[in-house]
Amino acid sequence: MTATQDRWSALLEAARQAREKAYAPYSRYLVGAALLDDQGRIHAGCNVENAAYPEGVCAEAGAISHMVLNGGRRIVAAVVVGEGAEAITPCGGCRQKLREFGADSLVVRSADAQGQWRGEHTLGQLLPSSFGPAHLAGKKEDEDDEA
Ligand code: THU
């Protein structure tokens, strides 16, 4: 399952608005993320940096926290917004965090701050042969969304 055109537009807008709220005084690289859950709800997040640099939190992590807080457990589409010559893609750690709640077929789109689509990957492309909840539970992938 992936998102309709309407939902992609709503995700893009939510991610752009979240990016506007980013706290990134050190890198000055503002990021917004928005996730669509399997109940059709959108959860957004922005990066929040810290003077102790490694303590900064990525936009995707914030969006995942919002989703879990609101009872979401399954991501069916994701958008990440950032600027720069190179289209943004989720960092390695965020790929694994998305993996917890998303299938290999999860579509992750990138866009710039002007709302221009810049890239599209599946989570399986971003994080091939990944380790996920099913490895611990000893059950098949499509049974692992109850945790
Ligand atoms: N960042 C994200 O929020 N998400 C990503 O997927 C890539 C990087 C943030 C972390 C840091 O605050 C800034 O971008 C520069 O790395």
PDB file of C-alpha atoms and ligand atoms in Angstrom:
ATOM      1  CA  MET A   1       0.000   0.000   0.000  1.00  0.00           C
ATOM      2  CA  THR A   2       1.236   3.462  -0.796  1.00  0.00           C
ATOM      3  CA  ALA A   3      -0.298   6.924  -0.752  1.00  0.00           C
ATOM      4  CA  THR A   4      -2.692   8.567  -3.218  1.00  0.00           C
ATOM      5  CA  GLN A   5      -1.657  11.782  -4.932  1.00  0.00           C
ATOM      6  CA  ASP A   6      -3.701  13.747  -2.379  1.00  0.00           C
ATOM      7  CA  ARG A   7      -1.950  12.093   0.525  1.00  0.00           C
ATOM      8  CA  TRP A   8       1.492  12.676  -1.034  1.00  0.00           C
ATOM      9  CA  SER A   9       0.598  16.380  -1.294  1.00  0.00           C
ATOM     10  CA  ALA A  10      -0.559  16.435   2.323  1.00  0.00           C
ATOM     11  CA  LEU A  11       2.621  14.658   3.446  1.00  0.00           C
ATOM     12  CA  LEU A  12       4.755  17.115   1.507  1.00  0.00           C
ATOM     13  CA  GLU A  13       2.988  20.081   3.075  1.00  0.00           C
ATOM     14  CA  ALA A  14       3.274  18.603   6.582  1.00  0.00           C
ATOM     15  CA  ALA A  15       6.989  17.925   6.086  1.00  0.00           C
ATOM     16  CA  ARG A  16       7.603  21.424   4.719  1.00  0.00           C
ATOM     17  CA  GLN A  17       5.789  22.986   7.674  1.00  0.00           C
ATOM     18  CA  ALA A  18       7.711  20.799  10.108  1.00  0.00           C
ATOM     19  CA  ARG A  19      10.989  21.842   8.461  1.00  0.00           C
ATOM     20  CA  GLU A  20      10.119  25.470   9.190  1.00  0.00           C
ATOM     21  CA  LYS A  21      10.144  24.584  12.905  1.00  0.00           C
ATOM     22  CA  ALA A  22      13.506  22.795  12.834  1.00  0.00           C
ATOM     23  CA  TYR A  23      16.070  23.709  15.479  1.00  0.00           C
ATOM     24  CA  ALA A  24      19.377  23.430  13.654  1.00  0.00           C
ATOM     25  CA  PRO A  25      21.629  26.284  14.794  1.00  0.00           C
ATOM     26  CA  TYR A  26      24.803  24.208  14.330  1.00  0.00           C
ATOM     27  CA  SER A  27      24.446  22.603  10.907  1.00  0.00           C
ATOM     28  CA  ARG A  28      21.867  25.121   9.658  1.00  0.00           C
ATOM     29  CA  TYR A  29      20.485  22.199   7.703  1.00  0.00           C
ATOM     30  CA  LEU A  30      16.751  22.198   8.357  1.00  0.00           C
ATOM     31  CA  VAL A  31      14.851  18.950   7.868  1.00  0.00           C
ATOM     32  CA  GLY A  32      11.174  18.078   8.041  1.00  0.00           C
ATOM     33  CA  ALA A  33       9.653  14.621   7.831  1.00  0.00           C
ATOM     34  CA  ALA A  34       6.090  13.365   7.573  1.00  0.00           C
ATOM     35  CA  LEU A  35       4.796   9.816   7.870  1.00  0.00           C
ATOM     36  CA  LEU A  36       1.465   8.378   6.765  1.00  0.00           C
ATOM     37  CA  ASP A  37       0.234   5.593   9.023  1.00  0.00           C
ATOM     38  CA  ASP A  38      -2.058   2.748   8.085  1.00  0.00           C
ATOM     39  CA  GLN A  39      -5.018   4.607   9.599  1.00  0.00           C
ATOM     40  CA  GLY A  40      -4.508   7.473   7.148  1.00  0.00           C
ATOM     41  CA  ARG A  41      -3.029   9.842   9.720  1.00  0.00           C
ATOM     42  CA  ILE A  42      -0.007  12.056   9.173  1.00  0.00           C
ATOM     43  CA  HIS A  43       2.724  12.487  11.787  1.00  0.00           C
ATOM     44  CA  ALA A  44       5.443  15.091  11.336  1.00  0.00           C
ATOM     45  CA  GLY A  45       8.798  15.877  12.893  1.00  0.00           C
ATOM     46  CA  CYS A  46      11.772  18.212  12.526  1.00  0.00           C
ATOM     47  CA  ASN A  47      15.419  17.903  13.451  1.00  0.00           C
ATOM     48  CA  VAL A  48      16.368  19.181  16.886  1.00  0.00           C
ATOM     49  CA  GLU A  49      20.096  19.751  17.365  1.00  0.00           C
ATOM     50  CA  ASN A  50      22.039  20.065  20.599  1.00  0.00           C
ATOM     51  CA  ALA A  51      25.188  21.868  21.743  1.00  0.00           C
ATOM     52  CA  ALA A  52      26.461  18.384  22.599  1.00  0.00           C
ATOM     53  CA  TYR A  53      26.337  17.495  18.916  1.00  0.00           C
ATOM     54  CA  PRO A  54      25.661  13.730  19.065  1.00  0.00           C
ATOM     55  CA  GLU A  55      22.537  14.394  21.113  1.00  0.00           C
ATOM     56  CA  GLY A  56      20.769  15.960  18.138  1.00  0.00           C
ATOM     57  CA  VAL A  57      17.674  14.192  16.856  1.00  0.00           C
ATOM     58  CA  CYS A  58      16.719  13.732  13.215  1.00  0.00           C
ATOM     59  CA  ALA A  59      13.374  14.803  11.762  1.00  0.00           C
ATOM     60  CA  GLU A  60      12.380  11.212  11.010  1.00  0.00           C
ATOM     61  CA  ALA A  61      12.938  10.208  14.632  1.00  0.00           C
ATOM     62  CA  GLY A  62      10.676  13.026  15.816  1.00  0.00           C
ATOM     63  CA  ALA A  63       7.972  12.005  13.358  1.00  0.00           C
ATOM     64  CA  ILE A  64       8.202   8.386  14.524  1.00  0.00           C
ATOM     65  CA  SER A  65       7.839   9.525  18.142  1.00  0.00           C
ATOM     66  CA  HIS A  66       4.703  11.462  17.243  1.00  0.00           C
ATOM     67  CA  MET A  67       3.282   8.453  15.418  1.00  0.00           C
ATOM     68  CA  VAL A  68       3.901   6.081  18.312  1.00  0.00           C
ATOM     69  CA  LEU A  69       2.549   8.582  20.826  1.00  0.00           C
ATOM     70  CA  ASN A  70      -0.642   8.730  18.754  1.00  0.00           C
ATOM     71  CA  GLY A  71      -0.957   4.962  18.643  1.00  0.00           C
ATOM     72  CA  GLY A  72       0.453   4.429  15.133  1.00  0.00           C
ATOM     73  CA  ARG A  73       2.452   1.292  14.417  1.00  0.00           C
ATOM     74  CA  ARG A  74       2.671   1.042  10.650  1.00  0.00           C
ATOM     75  CA  ILE A  75       4.186   3.552   8.199  1.00  0.00           C
ATOM     76  CA  VAL A  76       2.785   3.320   4.666  1.00  0.00           C
ATOM     77  CA  ALA A  77       4.434   6.394   3.068  1.00  0.00           C
ATOM     78  CA  ALA A  78       7.156   8.848   4.098  1.00  0.00           C
ATOM     79  CA  VAL A  79       8.394  12.241   2.929  1.00  0.00           C
ATOM     80  CA  VAL A  80      11.632  13.963   3.927  1.00  0.00           C
ATOM     81  CA  VAL A  81      12.292  17.606   3.060  1.00  0.00           C
ATOM     82  CA  GLY A  82      15.713  19.221   3.021  1.00  0.00           C
ATOM     83  CA  GLU A  83      17.684  21.678   0.912  1.00  0.00           C
ATOM     84  CA  GLY A  84      20.904  21.368  -1.014  1.00  0.00           C
ATOM     85  CA  ALA A  85      22.340  20.330  -4.346  1.00  0.00           C
ATOM     86  CA  GLU A  86      21.919  16.694  -3.409  1.00  0.00           C
ATOM     87  CA  ALA A  87      18.396  15.363  -2.763  1.00  0.00           C
ATOM     88  CA  ILE A  88      18.009  14.439   0.907  1.00  0.00           C
ATOM     89  CA  THR A  89      17.640  10.803   1.879  1.00  0.00           C
ATOM     90  CA  PRO A  90      17.220   9.506   5.434  1.00  0.00           C
ATOM     91  CA  CYS A  91      20.488   8.930   7.286  1.00  0.00           C
ATOM     92  CA  GLY A  92      21.533   5.376   8.088  1.00  0.00           C
ATOM     93  CA  GLY A  93      20.159   5.426  11.615  1.00  0.00           C
ATOM     94  CA  CYS A  94      16.802   6.768  10.425  1.00  0.00           C
ATOM     95  CA  ARG A  95      16.585   4.064   7.756  1.00  0.00           C
ATOM     96  CA  GLN A  96      16.762   1.502  10.541  1.00  0.00           C
ATOM     97  CA  LYS A  97      14.235   3.443  12.646  1.00  0.00           C
ATOM     98  CA  LEU A  98      11.820   3.537   9.702  1.00  0.00           C
ATOM     99  CA  ARG A  99      12.417  -0.181   9.224  1.00  0.00           C
ATOM    100  CA  GLU A 100      10.896  -0.877  12.620  1.00  0.00           C
ATOM    101  CA  PHE A 101       7.503   0.341  11.382  1.00  0.00           C
ATOM    102  CA  GLY A 102       7.759   0.031   7.603  1.00  0.00           C
ATOM    103  CA  ALA A 103       8.034  -2.755   5.046  1.00  0.00           C
ATOM    104  CA  ASP A 104      10.711  -3.070   2.358  1.00  0.00           C
ATOM    105  CA  SER A 105       8.050  -1.748  -0.029  1.00  0.00           C
ATOM    106  CA  LEU A 106       7.591   1.490   1.966  1.00  0.00           C
ATOM    107  CA  VAL A 107       8.045   4.415  -0.443  1.00  0.00           C
ATOM    108  CA  VAL A 108      10.211   7.255   0.889  1.00  0.00           C
ATOM    109  CA  ARG A 109      10.086  10.441  -1.174  1.00  0.00           C
ATOM    110  CA  SER A 110      12.461  13.396  -0.938  1.00  0.00           C
ATOM    111  CA  ALA A 111      11.622  16.985  -1.684  1.00  0.00           C
ATOM    112  CA  ASP A 112      13.203  20.402  -1.404  1.00  0.00           C
ATOM    113  CA  ALA A 113      11.927  23.324   0.639  1.00  0.00           C
ATOM    114  CA  GLN A 114      10.084  24.718  -2.385  1.00  0.00           C
ATOM    115  CA  GLY A 115       8.006  21.561  -2.531  1.00  0.00           C
ATOM    116  CA  GLN A 116       9.702  20.083  -5.572  1.00  0.00           C
ATOM    117  CA  TRP A 117       9.949  16.285  -5.541  1.00  0.00           C
ATOM    118  CA  ARG A 118      13.628  15.297  -5.736  1.00  0.00           C
ATOM    119  CA  GLY A 119      13.742  11.554  -5.292  1.00  0.00           C
ATOM    120  CA  GLU A 120      11.910   8.359  -4.484  1.00  0.00           C
ATOM    121  CA  HIS A 121      13.181   5.099  -3.053  1.00  0.00           C
ATOM    122  CA  THR A 122      11.697   2.109  -1.337  1.00  0.00           C
ATOM    123  CA  LEU A 123      12.960   1.350   2.139  1.00  0.00           C
ATOM    124  CA  GLY A 124      14.265  -1.928   0.725  1.00  0.00           C
ATOM    125  CA  GLN A 125      16.477   0.050  -1.657  1.00  0.00           C
ATOM    126  CA  LEU A 126      17.688   2.343   1.116  1.00  0.00           C
ATOM    127  CA  LEU A 127      18.330  -0.479   3.580  1.00  0.00           C
ATOM    128  CA  PRO A 128      18.695  -3.818   1.811  1.00  0.00           C
ATOM    129  CA  SER A 129      18.798  -7.143   3.643  1.00  0.00           C
ATOM    130  CA  SER A 130      17.790  -5.334   6.815  1.00  0.00           C
ATOM    131  CA  PHE A 131      17.390  -6.624  10.341  1.00  0.00           C
ATOM    132  CA  GLY A 132      13.886  -6.157  11.693  1.00  0.00           C
ATOM    133  CA  PRO A 133      11.378  -7.181  14.364  1.00  0.00           C
ATOM    134  CA  ALA A 134      10.709 -10.533  12.721  1.00  0.00           C
ATOM    135  CA  HIS A 135      14.316 -11.597  13.347  1.00  0.00           C
ATOM    136  CA  LEU A 136      13.779 -11.343  17.098  1.00  0.00           C
ATOM    137  CA  ALA A 137      10.275 -12.752  17.160  1.00  0.00           C
ATOM    138  CA  GLY A 138      10.982 -15.741  14.952  1.00  0.00           C
ATOM    139  CA  LYS A 139       7.954 -15.002  12.838  1.00  0.00           C
ATOM    140  CA  LYS A 140       7.282 -13.902   9.306  1.00  0.00           C
ATOM    141  CA  GLU A 141       7.565 -10.256   8.233  1.00  0.00           C
ATOM    142  CA  ASP A 142       3.814  -9.654   7.766  1.00  0.00           C
ATOM    143  CA  GLU A 143       3.104 -10.836  11.324  1.00  0.00           C
ATOM    144  CA  ASP A 144       5.406  -8.365  13.011  1.00  0.00           C
ATOM    145  CA  ASP A 145       3.201  -5.282  13.367  1.00  0.00           C
ATOM    146  CA  GLU A 146       1.660  -6.101  16.739  1.00  0.00           C
ATOM    147  CA  ALA A 147       4.604  -5.028  18.926  1.00  0.00           C
TER     148      ALA A 147
HETATM  149  N1  THU B   1      19.122  15.144   9.453  1.00  0.00           N
HETATM  150  C1  THU B   1      17.822  14.729   9.588  1.00  0.00           C
HETATM  151  O1  THU B   1      17.048  15.292  10.377  1.00  0.00           O
HETATM  152  N2  THU B   1      17.401  13.686   8.844  1.00  0.00           N
HETATM  153  C2  THU B   1      18.174  13.038   7.928  1.00  0.00           C
HETATM  154  O2  THU B   1      17.743  12.042   7.387  1.00  0.00           O
HETATM  155  C3  THU B   1      19.490  13.560   7.587  1.00  0.00           C
HETATM  156  C4  THU B   1      20.063  14.507   8.580  1.00  0.00           C
HETATM  157  C5  THU B   1      19.580  16.260  10.268  1.00  0.00           C
HETATM  158  C6  THU B   1      20.507  15.886  11.374  1.00  0.00           C
HETATM  159  C7  THU B   1      21.222  17.191  11.611  1.00  0.00           C
HETATM  160  O3  THU B   1      20.437  17.987  12.503  1.00  0.00           O
HETATM  161  C8  THU B   1      21.234  17.860  10.265  1.00  0.00           C
HETATM  162  O4  THU B   1      20.269  17.190   9.476  1.00  0.00           O
HETATM  163  C9  THU B   1      22.575  17.798   9.565  1.00  0.00           C
HETATM  164  O5  THU B   1      23.047  16.507   9.531  1.00  0.00           O
END
